[in-house]
PDB file of C-alpha atoms in Angstrom:
ATOM      1  CA  MET A   1      -1.475 -19.314  12.398  1.00 52.00           C
ATOM      2  CA  ARG A   2      -0.288 -15.971  12.783  1.00 61.00           C
ATOM      3  CA  LEU A   3      -2.956 -13.008  12.470  1.00 64.00           C
ATOM      4  CA  SER A   4      -0.318 -10.185  12.436  1.00 73.00           C
ATOM      5  CA  PRO A   5       3.551  -9.937  11.745  1.00 79.00           C
ATOM      6  CA  ASP A   6       3.630  -8.471  15.281  1.00 77.00           C
ATOM      7  CA  GLU A   7       3.023 -11.826  16.925  1.00 79.00           C
ATOM      8  CA  TRP A   8       6.452 -12.742  15.232  1.00 81.00           C
ATOM      9  CA  ILE A   9       9.055 -12.084  17.951  1.00 84.00           C
ATOM     10  CA  PHE A  10      12.593 -11.679  16.618  1.00 86.00           C
ATOM     11  CA  TRP A  11      14.147 -10.150  20.163  1.00 84.00           C
ATOM     12  CA  GLN A  12      12.783  -9.313  23.492  1.00 82.00           C
ATOM     13  CA  PHE A  13      13.994  -7.794  26.509  1.00 83.00           C
ATOM     14  CA  GLY A  14      11.851  -6.726  29.111  1.00 80.00           C
ATOM     15  CA  PHE A  15       9.074  -4.667  27.382  1.00 79.00           C
ATOM     16  CA  LEU A  16      11.008  -3.984  24.024  1.00 83.00           C
ATOM     17  CA  LYS A  17      10.474  -6.118  21.402  1.00 84.00           C
ATOM     18  CA  ILE A  18      11.796  -6.188  17.934  1.00 87.00           C
ATOM     19  CA  ASN A  19       9.091  -8.013  15.747  1.00 86.00           C
ATOM     20  CA  ALA A  20       8.816  -9.142  12.200  1.00 87.00           C
ATOM     21  CA  THR A  21       6.446  -5.928  11.722  1.00 88.00           C
ATOM     22  CA  ILE A  22       9.694  -3.751  12.660  1.00 90.00           C
ATOM     23  CA  VAL A  23      12.121  -6.175  10.757  1.00 91.00           C
ATOM     24  CA  PHE A  24       9.983  -6.457   7.228  1.00 91.00           C
ATOM     25  CA  THR A  25       9.271  -2.449   7.394  1.00 91.00           C
ATOM     26  CA  TRP A  26      12.874  -1.407   7.782  1.00 92.00           C
ATOM     27  CA  GLY A  27      13.896  -4.381   5.267  1.00 91.00           C
ATOM     28  CA  LEU A  28      11.631  -3.217   2.684  1.00 91.00           C
ATOM     29  CA  MET A  29      12.635   0.615   3.094  1.00 93.00           C
ATOM     30  CA  LEU A  30      16.452  -0.183   2.797  1.00 94.00           C
ATOM     31  CA  VAL A  31      15.698  -2.434  -0.570  1.00 91.00           C
ATOM     32  CA  LEU A  32      13.726   0.478  -1.865  1.00 90.00           C
ATOM     33  CA  VAL A  33      16.287   3.152  -0.597  1.00 91.00           C
ATOM     34  CA  VAL A  34      19.130   1.053  -2.113  1.00 91.00           C
ATOM     35  CA  GLY A  35      17.119   0.281  -5.453  1.00 88.00           C
ATOM     36  CA  SER A  36      16.357   4.054  -6.265  1.00 88.00           C
ATOM     37  CA  MET A  37      20.136   4.606  -5.617  1.00 88.00           C
ATOM     38  CA  LEU A  38      21.019   1.956  -7.962  1.00 86.00           C
ATOM     39  CA  VAL A  39      18.561   3.046 -10.542  1.00 84.00           C
ATOM     40  CA  THR A  40      19.219   6.693 -10.341  1.00 84.00           C
ATOM     41  CA  HIS A  41      23.051   7.148 -10.085  1.00 82.00           C
ATOM     42  CA  SER A  42      23.656   6.773 -14.172  1.00 79.00           C
ATOM     43  CA  LEU A  43      20.433   8.451 -15.635  1.00 80.00           C
ATOM     44  CA  SER A  44      20.406   9.200 -19.126  1.00 79.00           C
ATOM     45  CA  THR A  45      18.837  11.848 -20.908  1.00 76.00           C
ATOM     46  CA  GLY A  46      19.737  10.446 -24.672  1.00 76.00           C
ATOM     47  CA  LEU A  47      17.545   7.877 -26.571  1.00 75.00           C
ATOM     48  CA  LYS A  48      19.601   5.098 -25.118  1.00 79.00           C
ATOM     49  CA  ARG A  49      18.408   4.252 -21.446  1.00 79.00           C
ATOM     50  CA  SER A  50      18.639   1.267 -19.338  1.00 82.00           C
ATOM     51  CA  ARG A  51      15.398  -0.931 -18.643  1.00 84.00           C
ATOM     52  CA  TRP A  52      15.475   0.397 -15.080  1.00 83.00           C
ATOM     53  CA  GLN A  53      15.619   3.804 -16.215  1.00 83.00           C
ATOM     54  CA  ASN A  54      12.886   3.385 -18.527  1.00 86.00           C
ATOM     55  CA  LEU A  55      10.609   1.414 -15.874  1.00 86.00           C
ATOM     56  CA  LEU A  56      11.326   4.309 -13.541  1.00 86.00           C
ATOM     57  CA  GLU A  57      10.258   6.945 -16.175  1.00 87.00           C
ATOM     58  CA  ILE A  58       7.045   4.508 -16.501  1.00 88.00           C
ATOM     59  CA  VAL A  59       6.152   4.625 -12.675  1.00 88.00           C
ATOM     60  CA  VAL A  60       6.760   8.273 -12.362  1.00 89.00           C
ATOM     61  CA  THR A  61       4.760   9.361 -15.318  1.00 90.00           C
ATOM     62  CA  LEU A  62       1.626   7.277 -14.087  1.00 90.00           C
ATOM     63  CA  VAL A  63       1.799   8.717 -11.044  1.00 89.00           C
ATOM     64  CA  ARG A  64       2.190  12.067 -12.211  1.00 90.00           C
ATOM     65  CA  ASN A  65      -0.761  11.726 -14.538  1.00 90.00           C
ATOM     66  CA  GLN A  66      -3.085  10.016 -11.337  1.00 88.00           C
ATOM     67  CA  ILE A  67      -2.106  13.151  -9.145  1.00 88.00           C
ATOM     68  CA  GLU A  68      -3.246  15.791 -12.022  1.00 86.00           C
ATOM     69  CA  GLU A  69      -6.463  13.749 -12.684  1.00 86.00           C
ATOM     70  CA  VAL A  70      -7.293  13.850  -9.138  1.00 84.00           C
ATOM     71  CA  GLY A  71      -7.062  18.046  -9.099  1.00 79.00           C
ATOM     72  CA  LEU A  72      -3.515  18.636  -8.015  1.00 82.00           C
ATOM     73  CA  ARG A  73      -2.030  20.648 -10.966  1.00 79.00           C
ATOM     74  CA  GLN A  74       1.576  20.893  -9.547  1.00 82.00           C
ATOM     75  CA  SER A  75       1.667  17.070  -9.325  1.00 84.00           C
ATOM     76  CA  ARG A  76       5.917  17.359  -8.670  1.00 86.00           C
ATOM     77  CA  LYS A  77       5.380  19.222  -5.413  1.00 87.00           C
ATOM     78  CA  TYR A  78       3.308  16.166  -4.143  1.00 89.00           C
ATOM     79  CA  LEU A  79       5.096  13.463  -6.069  1.00 89.00           C
ATOM     80  CA  GLY A  80       7.748  12.980  -3.313  1.00 88.00           C
ATOM     81  CA  PHE A  81       5.101  12.108  -0.499  1.00 91.00           C
ATOM     82  CA  LEU A  82       2.210  10.336  -2.665  1.00 91.00           C
ATOM     83  CA  GLY A  83       4.612   8.372  -4.646  1.00 90.00           C
ATOM     84  CA  THR A  84       6.829   7.071  -1.866  1.00 91.00           C
ATOM     85  CA  LEU A  85       3.214   5.760  -0.421  1.00 90.00           C
ATOM     86  CA  PHE A  86       2.483   3.987  -3.222  1.00 90.00           C
ATOM     87  CA  LEU A  87       5.559   2.365  -3.709  1.00 90.00           C
ATOM     88  CA  PHE A  88       5.893   1.314  -0.343  1.00 91.00           C
ATOM     89  CA  VAL A  89       2.274  -0.112  -0.343  1.00 89.00           C
ATOM     90  CA  ALA A  90       3.091  -1.888  -3.227  1.00 88.00           C
ATOM     91  CA  ALA A  91       6.436  -3.275  -2.630  1.00 89.00           C
ATOM     92  CA  ALA A  92       4.985  -4.704   0.608  1.00 86.00           C
ATOM     93  CA  GLY A  93       2.768  -6.654  -1.511  1.00 82.00           C
ATOM     94  CA  LEU A  94       4.674  -7.791  -4.364  1.00 82.00           C
ATOM     95  CA  CYS A  95       7.247  -9.188  -1.861  1.00 81.00           C
ATOM     96  CA  THR A  96       4.990 -11.788  -0.361  1.00 75.00           C
ATOM     97  CA  VAL A  97       6.624 -14.006  -3.183  1.00 73.00           C
ATOM     98  CA  PHE A  98       9.264 -14.575  -0.888  1.00 78.00           C
ATOM     99  CA  PRO A  99       8.966 -17.554   1.337  1.00 74.00           C
ATOM    100  CA  GLY A 100       8.850 -16.629   4.932  1.00 77.00           C
ATOM    101  CA  TYR A 101       7.907 -12.900   4.279  1.00 81.00           C
ATOM    102  CA  GLU A 102       4.993 -11.252   5.797  1.00 81.00           C
ATOM    103  CA  PRO A 103       3.744  -7.727   4.409  1.00 83.00           C
ATOM    104  CA  PRO A 104       4.236  -5.248   7.094  1.00 86.00           C
ATOM    105  CA  THR A 105       1.039  -3.722   5.747  1.00 85.00           C
ATOM    106  CA  ALA A 106      -0.661  -6.201   7.411  1.00 81.00           C
ATOM    107  CA  SER A 107      -0.192  -4.903  10.831  1.00 83.00           C
ATOM    108  CA  LEU A 108      -2.127  -2.389  12.044  1.00 81.00           C
ATOM    109  CA  SER A 109       0.744  -0.586  13.762  1.00 84.00           C
ATOM    110  CA  THR A 110       1.946   0.019   9.984  1.00 86.00           C
ATOM    111  CA  THR A 111      -1.099   0.725   8.438  1.00 85.00           C
ATOM    112  CA  ALA A 112      -1.750   3.324  11.142  1.00 85.00           C
ATOM    113  CA  ALA A 113       1.106   4.998  10.994  1.00 87.00           C
ATOM    114  CA  LEU A 114       0.653   5.260   6.940  1.00 87.00           C
ATOM    115  CA  ALA A 115      -2.516   6.818   7.622  1.00 87.00           C
ATOM    116  CA  LEU A 116      -0.802   9.411   9.996  1.00 87.00           C
ATOM    117  CA  CYS A 117       1.488  10.298   7.374  1.00 88.00           C
ATOM    118  CA  VAL A 118      -1.578  11.135   5.538  1.00 88.00           C
ATOM    119  CA  LEU A 119      -3.324  12.924   8.368  1.00 86.00           C
ATOM    120  CA  ILE A 120      -0.061  15.418   8.860  1.00 88.00           C
ATOM    121  CA  ALA A 121       0.493  15.831   5.231  1.00 88.00           C
ATOM    122  CA  VAL A 122      -3.023  16.895   4.539  1.00 87.00           C
ATOM    123  CA  PRO A 123      -2.577  19.916   6.807  1.00 86.00           C
ATOM    124  CA  PHE A 124       1.001  20.615   5.688  1.00 89.00           C
ATOM    125  CA  PHE A 125       0.185  20.737   2.187  1.00 87.00           C
ATOM    126  CA  GLY A 126      -2.932  22.827   2.991  1.00 85.00           C
ATOM    127  CA  ILE A 127      -1.044  25.637   5.135  1.00 86.00           C
ATOM    128  CA  GLN A 128       1.818  25.454   2.961  1.00 85.00           C
ATOM    129  CA  ASP A 129      -0.891  26.502   0.006  1.00 82.00           C
ATOM    130  CA  GLN A 130      -3.466  28.800   1.797  1.00 81.00           C
ATOM    131  CA  GLY A 131      -1.538  30.055   5.045  1.00 84.00           C
ATOM    132  CA  LEU A 132      -2.463  29.061   8.255  1.00 84.00           C
ATOM    133  CA  ARG A 133      -5.247  31.088   8.978  1.00 83.00           C
ATOM    134  CA  GLY A 134      -6.792  30.370   5.247  1.00 81.00           C
ATOM    135  CA  TYR A 135      -6.376  26.606   6.410  1.00 81.00           C
ATOM    136  CA  LEU A 136      -7.726  26.703   9.504  1.00 81.00           C
ATOM    137  CA  ALA A 137     -10.833  28.945   7.746  1.00 81.00           C
ATOM    138  CA  THR A 138     -12.085  26.050   5.974  1.00 79.00           C
ATOM    139  CA  TYR A 139     -12.747  24.024   8.968  1.00 80.00           C
ATOM    140  CA  ALA A 140     -15.512  26.463   9.831  1.00 79.00           C
ATOM    141  CA  GLU A 141     -17.153  26.158   6.587  1.00 76.00           C
ATOM    142  CA  PRO A 142     -19.553  26.686   5.574  1.00 76.00           C
ATOM    143  CA  THR A 143     -20.522  27.898   8.941  1.00 77.00           C
ATOM    144  CA  VAL A 144     -18.887  27.843  12.117  1.00 79.00           C
ATOM    145  CA  ILE A 145     -21.243  24.865  13.895  1.00 80.00           C
ATOM    146  CA  MET A 146     -19.582  22.633  11.226  1.00 78.00           C
ATOM    147  CA  LEU A 147     -16.086  23.143  12.951  1.00 81.00           C
ATOM    148  CA  PRO A 148     -16.686  20.065  15.345  1.00 83.00           C
ATOM    149  CA  PHE A 149     -18.159  17.705  12.355  1.00 82.00           C
ATOM    150  CA  ASN A 150     -15.017  18.635  10.318  1.00 79.00           C
ATOM    151  CA  ILE A 151     -12.535  17.718  12.830  1.00 82.00           C
ATOM    152  CA  ILE A 152     -14.189  14.500  13.209  1.00 83.00           C
ATOM    153  CA  SER A 153     -14.254  13.815   9.787  1.00 80.00           C
ATOM    154  CA  GLU A 154     -10.538  14.429   9.211  1.00 79.00           C
ATOM    155  CA  VAL A 155      -9.834  11.712  12.479  1.00 80.00           C
ATOM    156  CA  SER A 156     -12.727   9.290  11.330  1.00 82.00           C
ATOM    157  CA  ARG A 157     -11.322   9.387   7.470  1.00 79.00           C
ATOM    158  CA  THR A 158      -8.000   8.764   8.723  1.00 76.00           C
ATOM    159  CA  LEU A 159      -9.081   5.605  10.946  1.00 78.00           C
ATOM    160  CA  ALA A 160     -10.984   4.159   7.922  1.00 79.00           C
ATOM    161  CA  LEU A 161      -7.761   4.810   5.504  1.00 77.00           C
ATOM    162  CA  ALA A 162      -5.747   2.204   8.243  1.00 77.00           C
ATOM    163  CA  VAL A 163      -8.353  -0.194   8.969  1.00 76.00           C
ATOM    164  CA  ARG A 164      -9.312  -0.570   5.272  1.00 74.00           C
ATOM    165  CA  LEU A 165      -5.608  -1.086   3.944  1.00 76.00           C
ATOM    166  CA  PHE A 166      -5.083  -3.449   7.197  1.00 73.00           C
ATOM    167  CA  GLY A 167      -7.983  -5.601   6.905  1.00 71.00           C
ATOM    168  CA  ASN A 168      -7.674  -5.956   2.924  1.00 68.00           C
ATOM    169  CA  MET A 169      -3.635  -7.277   3.347  1.00 69.00           C
ATOM    170  CA  MET A 170      -4.419  -9.436   6.532  1.00 66.00           C
ATOM    171  CA  SER A 171      -7.203 -11.167   5.065  1.00 65.00           C
ATOM    172  CA  GLY A 172      -5.303 -12.073   2.033  1.00 63.00           C
ATOM    173  CA  ALA A 173      -2.297 -13.351   4.077  1.00 64.00           C
ATOM    174  CA  MET A 174      -5.057 -15.741   6.049  1.00 64.00           C
ATOM    175  CA  ILE A 175      -6.452 -17.038   3.142  1.00 63.00           C
ATOM    176  CA  ILE A 176      -3.288 -17.893   1.474  1.00 62.00           C
ATOM    177  CA  ALA A 177      -2.281 -19.622   4.645  1.00 62.00           C
ATOM    178  CA  ILE A 178      -5.419 -21.797   5.567  1.00 64.00           C
ATOM    179  CA  LEU A 179      -5.144 -22.774   1.894  1.00 62.00           C
ATOM    180  CA  LEU A 180      -1.634 -23.911   2.167  1.00 61.00           C
ATOM    181  CA  THR A 181      -2.633 -26.334   4.796  1.00 65.00           C
ATOM    182  CA  ILE A 182      -5.559 -27.883   3.544  1.00 62.00           C
ATOM    183  CA  THR A 183      -5.328 -27.743  -0.299  1.00 61.00           C
ATOM    184  CA  PRO A 184      -2.058 -28.928  -2.882  1.00 59.00           C
ATOM    185  CA  PHE A 185       0.377 -26.572  -3.901  1.00 59.00           C
ATOM    186  CA  ILE A 186      -1.026 -25.426  -7.084  1.00 59.00           C
ATOM    187  CA  PHE A 187      -3.789 -23.901  -5.663  1.00 59.00           C
ATOM    188  CA  PRO A 188      -2.223 -21.533  -3.396  1.00 59.00           C
ATOM    189  CA  VAL A 189       0.116 -20.382  -5.931  1.00 65.00           C
ATOM    190  CA  VAL A 190      -2.923 -18.926  -7.600  1.00 63.00           C
ATOM    191  CA  MET A 191      -4.241 -17.213  -4.869  1.00 62.00           C
ATOM    192  CA  THR A 192      -0.416 -16.095  -4.335  1.00 66.00           C
ATOM    193  CA  LEU A 193      -0.721 -14.327  -7.652  1.00 70.00           C
ATOM    194  CA  LEU A 194      -4.243 -13.071  -6.746  1.00 67.00           C
ATOM    195  CA  GLY A 195      -2.668 -11.704  -3.602  1.00 68.00           C
ATOM    196  CA  LEU A 196      -0.261  -9.989  -5.505  1.00 74.00           C
ATOM    197  CA  LEU A 197      -2.978  -8.375  -7.611  1.00 74.00           C
ATOM    198  CA  THR A 198      -4.856  -7.376  -4.798  1.00 73.00           C
ATOM    199  CA  GLY A 199      -1.913  -5.972  -3.055  1.00 77.00           C
ATOM    200  CA  MET A 200      -1.435  -3.422  -6.483  1.00 82.00           C
ATOM    201  CA  VAL A 201      -4.878  -2.734  -6.413  1.00 81.00           C
ATOM    202  CA  GLN A 202      -4.700  -1.423  -2.351  1.00 81.00           C
ATOM    203  CA  ALA A 203      -1.912   0.313  -2.688  1.00 85.00           C
ATOM    204  CA  TYR A 204      -3.448   2.180  -6.113  1.00 84.00           C
ATOM    205  CA  ILE A 205      -6.474   2.863  -3.483  1.00 84.00           C
ATOM    206  CA  PHE A 206      -4.509   3.901  -0.734  1.00 85.00           C
ATOM    207  CA  PHE A 207      -2.603   6.253  -2.889  1.00 87.00           C
ATOM    208  CA  ILE A 208      -5.498   7.941  -4.411  1.00 86.00           C
ATOM    209  CA  LEU A 209      -7.296   8.515  -1.259  1.00 85.00           C
ATOM    210  CA  ALA A 210      -4.608  10.095   0.298  1.00 87.00           C
ATOM    211  CA  THR A 211      -4.275  12.499  -2.964  1.00 87.00           C
ATOM    212  CA  VAL A 212      -8.221  12.674  -3.050  1.00 85.00           C
ATOM    213  CA  TYR A 213      -7.718  14.022   0.957  1.00 84.00           C
ATOM    214  CA  ILE A 214      -4.976  16.398   0.071  1.00 85.00           C
ATOM    215  CA  ALA A 215      -6.767  18.001  -2.949  1.00 84.00           C
ATOM    216  CA  ALA A 216      -9.893  18.489  -0.725  1.00 81.00           C
ATOM    217  CA  ALA A 217      -7.674  20.555   1.520  1.00 78.00           C
ATOM    218  CA  LEU A 218      -6.429  22.484  -0.989  1.00 78.00           C
ATOM    219  CA  ARG A 219      -9.394  23.093  -3.084  1.00 66.00           C
ATOM    220  CA  VAL A 220     -10.689  26.897  -2.281  1.00 42.00           C
ATOM    221  CA  ARG A 221     -12.425  29.479  -4.454  1.00 40.00           C
ATOM    222  CA  LYS A 222     -10.250  32.144  -5.433  1.00 41.00           C
ATOM    223  CA  PRO A 223     -11.518  35.675  -6.531  1.00 40.00           C
ATOM    224  CA  GLY A 224     -11.841  35.422 -10.311  1.00 42.00           C
ATOM    225  CA  LEU A 225     -11.989  31.642 -10.487  1.00 41.00           C
ATOM    226  CA  ALA A 226     -15.885  31.362  -8.946  1.00 42.00           C
ATOM    227  CA  GLY A 227     -17.327  31.363 -12.493  1.00 44.00           C
ATOM    228  CA  PRO A 228     -17.476  33.649 -15.709  1.00 45.00           C
ATOM    229  CA  ALA A 229     -17.432  37.389 -14.945  1.00 44.00           C
ATOM    230  CA  ALA A 230     -20.791  39.049 -15.424  1.00 43.00           C
ATOM    231  CA  PRO A 231     -21.512  40.759 -18.354  1.00 46.00           C
ATOM    232  CA  SER A 232     -20.697  45.040 -18.327  1.00 43.00           C
ATOM    233  CA  ASP A 233     -23.036  47.098 -19.093  1.00 40.00           C
TER     234      ASP A 233
END
């Protein structure tokens, strides 16, 4: 029994390896790209729309609403990055219904890469919103003594984001694999359905945490917004 799709090697030449994590990751990205092109190539603005366009609009609306509820008002600005994260993690979990497929998110390398994307996106959006000097100044708030602690917090929460997703996805895949070897067919089917639900939950949690981290980087006090103005004499 494989603990990770990294152990499934398709091709190797010396230290170069192409494992299941790479194959399934790029395959999943190809499916998402082709699927998005097929859905968006003939969008309609009238009342008559395809089912795929209706599904796309529902997903986009739900993602934008969640982004705004977290505190990011310009949801369209962050929709591309955060929406892609959600769709990739969700699709990785949903595709487990196909025989022979192993979710790339069950590999620590994949979840670490996703977490690094969030680590880079946080200062990117922060600098874009506040400027380089303004964003760097937030690391020294409320006092310069907090500088190393804020930096450690930035790195540690990224690590926790990767390990949390990896642990939950890998444990679900392992449970299903164990049940397939020791129990009848019907029970693993139920566990597979539960795994699909778990995958969607993990995608939502990863998406929400990434949104919260970005919102925290953009949350600054601006003049006139700190509270109600004092009454004049």
